Amino acid sequence: GQQLNQSPQSMFIQEGEDVSMNCTSSSIFNTWLWYKQDPGEGPVLLIALYKAGELTSNGRLTAQFGITRKDSFLNISASIPSDVGIYFCAGPTTDSWGKFQFGAGTQVVVTP
Amino acid sequence: DAGVIQSPRHEVTEMGQEVTLRCKPISGHDYLFWYRQTMMRGLELLIYFNNNVPIDDSGMPEDRFSAKMPNASFSTLKIQPSEPRDSAVYFCASTLYGGGYNEQFFGPGTRLTVL
């Protein structure tokens, strides 16, 4: 079956630093989604990618759909304390519409 | 607009008791998903519905788990009998087919602790 690997598992950074994380899949995806989960809340969609090579920004967040269609990257520039949380990548399974597989998550901790 | 609503937010129960988690999806959404999140296994899809009909329940761990969606605005996830290993955060999410971005909107979750 499909495997989705997300790294790193966690990151401890200082405020103002940039953050990078990535996901790789064992199979080709036609969609990549990036979610953020704040402590005690459900995941919220940050960025959606639909085409290989696509580069999309949302404020200080930038995500890219890899050319091979088997990977995706998320970058956060100039981190601030509210960037703390768990970031998940997700991609569609081959089963049916709407069913997604989630990465294990990258926990980001920002220190002043 | 109201998002996905889940209740209760926290549930503490004893092993062997029945637990019922509730979800109200976003009005107009035709897909509803139940997920379980644990440190060990991450975010797992348990079951999902389309137009109130269960489509895929392959993620339901065992017969102790059951889910229903009697109408478009309400779903329940029931665990009977509950066990300590069922302790987790359970999320409900909903989406609209063709609504763009395939975005699933998540509720705040129910944190379940089984003693």
PDB file of C-alpha atoms in Angstrom, chain A residues 30-31 33 35 37 40-45 48 50 86 88 92 95-100 102-104 107, chain B residues 9 31 33 35 37 42-43 45 48 55-56 58 91 95-98 100-108:
ATOM      1  CA  ASN A  30      -2.110  14.299  -7.769  1.00  0.00           C
ATOM      2  CA  THR A  31      -2.729  16.438  -4.700  1.00  0.00           C
ATOM      3  CA  LEU A  33      -2.228  19.171   1.317  1.00  0.00           C
ATOM      4  CA  TYR A  35      -2.329  21.117   7.570  1.00  0.00           C
ATOM      5  CA  GLN A  37      -2.729  21.511  14.227  1.00  0.00           C
ATOM      6  CA  GLY A  40      -5.950  21.121  21.656  1.00  0.00           C
ATOM      7  CA  GLU A  41      -7.493  21.781  18.259  1.00  0.00           C
ATOM      8  CA  GLY A  42      -8.174  19.945  15.026  1.00  0.00           C
ATOM      9  CA  PRO A  43      -5.975  20.288  11.927  1.00  0.00           C
ATOM     10  CA  VAL A  44      -6.566  23.298   9.703  1.00  0.00           C
ATOM     11  CA  LEU A  45      -5.660  23.413   6.019  1.00  0.00           C
ATOM     12  CA  ALA A  48      -3.243  22.815  -1.197  1.00  0.00           C
ATOM     13  CA  TYR A  50      -2.520  20.304  -7.414  1.00  0.00           C
ATOM     14  CA  ILE A  86       2.145  20.076  14.464  1.00  0.00           C
ATOM     15  CA  PHE A  88       0.898  17.429   8.616  1.00  0.00           C
ATOM     16  CA  PRO A  92      -5.171  11.160  -1.528  1.00  0.00           C
ATOM     17  CA  ASP A  95      -9.237   4.046  -2.982  1.00  0.00           C
ATOM     18  CA  SER A  96     -11.812   6.735  -3.563  1.00  0.00           C
ATOM     19  CA  TRP A  97     -12.436  10.456  -3.654  1.00  0.00           C
ATOM     20  CA  GLY A  98     -12.001  12.353  -0.443  1.00  0.00           C
ATOM     21  CA  LYS A  99     -10.014   9.710   1.398  1.00  0.00           C
ATOM     22  CA  PHE A 100      -6.632  11.036   2.457  1.00  0.00           C
ATOM     23  CA  PHE A 102      -1.745  11.796   6.610  1.00  0.00           C
ATOM     24  CA  GLY A 103       1.937  11.967   7.408  1.00  0.00           C
ATOM     25  CA  ALA A 104       3.108  11.415  10.984  1.00  0.00           C
ATOM     26  CA  GLN A 107       6.182  19.167  15.687  1.00  0.00           C
TER      27      GLN A 107
ATOM     28  CA  ARG B   9     -14.671  17.739  24.213  1.00  0.00           C
ATOM     29  CA  TYR B  31     -18.829  13.595   3.292  1.00  0.00           C
ATOM     30  CA  PHE B  33     -14.931  11.308   8.320  1.00  0.00           C
ATOM     31  CA  TYR B  35     -10.319   9.894  12.672  1.00  0.00           C
ATOM     32  CA  GLN B  37      -5.100  10.414  16.735  1.00  0.00           C
ATOM     33  CA  GLY B  42      -0.682   9.429  14.286  1.00  0.00           C
ATOM     34  CA  LEU B  43      -3.908  10.371  12.506  1.00  0.00           C
ATOM     35  CA  LEU B  45      -9.035   7.255   9.334  1.00  0.00           C
ATOM     36  CA  TYR B  48     -16.240   7.759   6.352  1.00  0.00           C
ATOM     37  CA  ILE B  55     -18.421   3.981   2.350  1.00  0.00           C
ATOM     38  CA  ASP B  56     -15.296   2.574   3.954  1.00  0.00           C
ATOM     39  CA  SER B  58     -11.753  -0.624   6.953  1.00  0.00           C
ATOM     40  CA  PHE B  91     -11.754  13.877  15.275  1.00  0.00           C
ATOM     41  CA  THR B  95     -16.183  18.105   3.207  1.00  0.00           C
ATOM     42  CA  LEU B  96     -18.231  18.805   0.108  1.00  0.00           C
ATOM     43  CA  TYR B  97     -17.658  16.815  -3.057  1.00  0.00           C
ATOM     44  CA  GLY B  98     -16.471  19.141  -5.792  1.00  0.00           C
ATOM     45  CA  GLY B 100     -12.700  22.743  -4.333  1.00  0.00           C
ATOM     46  CA  TYR B 101      -9.373  21.800  -2.806  1.00  0.00           C
ATOM     47  CA  ASN B 102     -10.728  18.540  -1.350  1.00  0.00           C
ATOM     48  CA  GLU B 103     -10.377  20.322   1.970  1.00  0.00           C
ATOM     49  CA  GLN B 104     -11.538  18.439   4.990  1.00  0.00           C
ATOM     50  CA  PHE B 105     -12.723  20.670   7.816  1.00  0.00           C
ATOM     51  CA  PHE B 106     -11.914  19.186  11.189  1.00  0.00           C
ATOM     52  CA  GLY B 107     -13.764  19.564  14.450  1.00  0.00           C
ATOM     53  CA  PRO B 108     -11.947  20.347  17.707  1.00  0.00           C
TER      54      PRO B 108
END
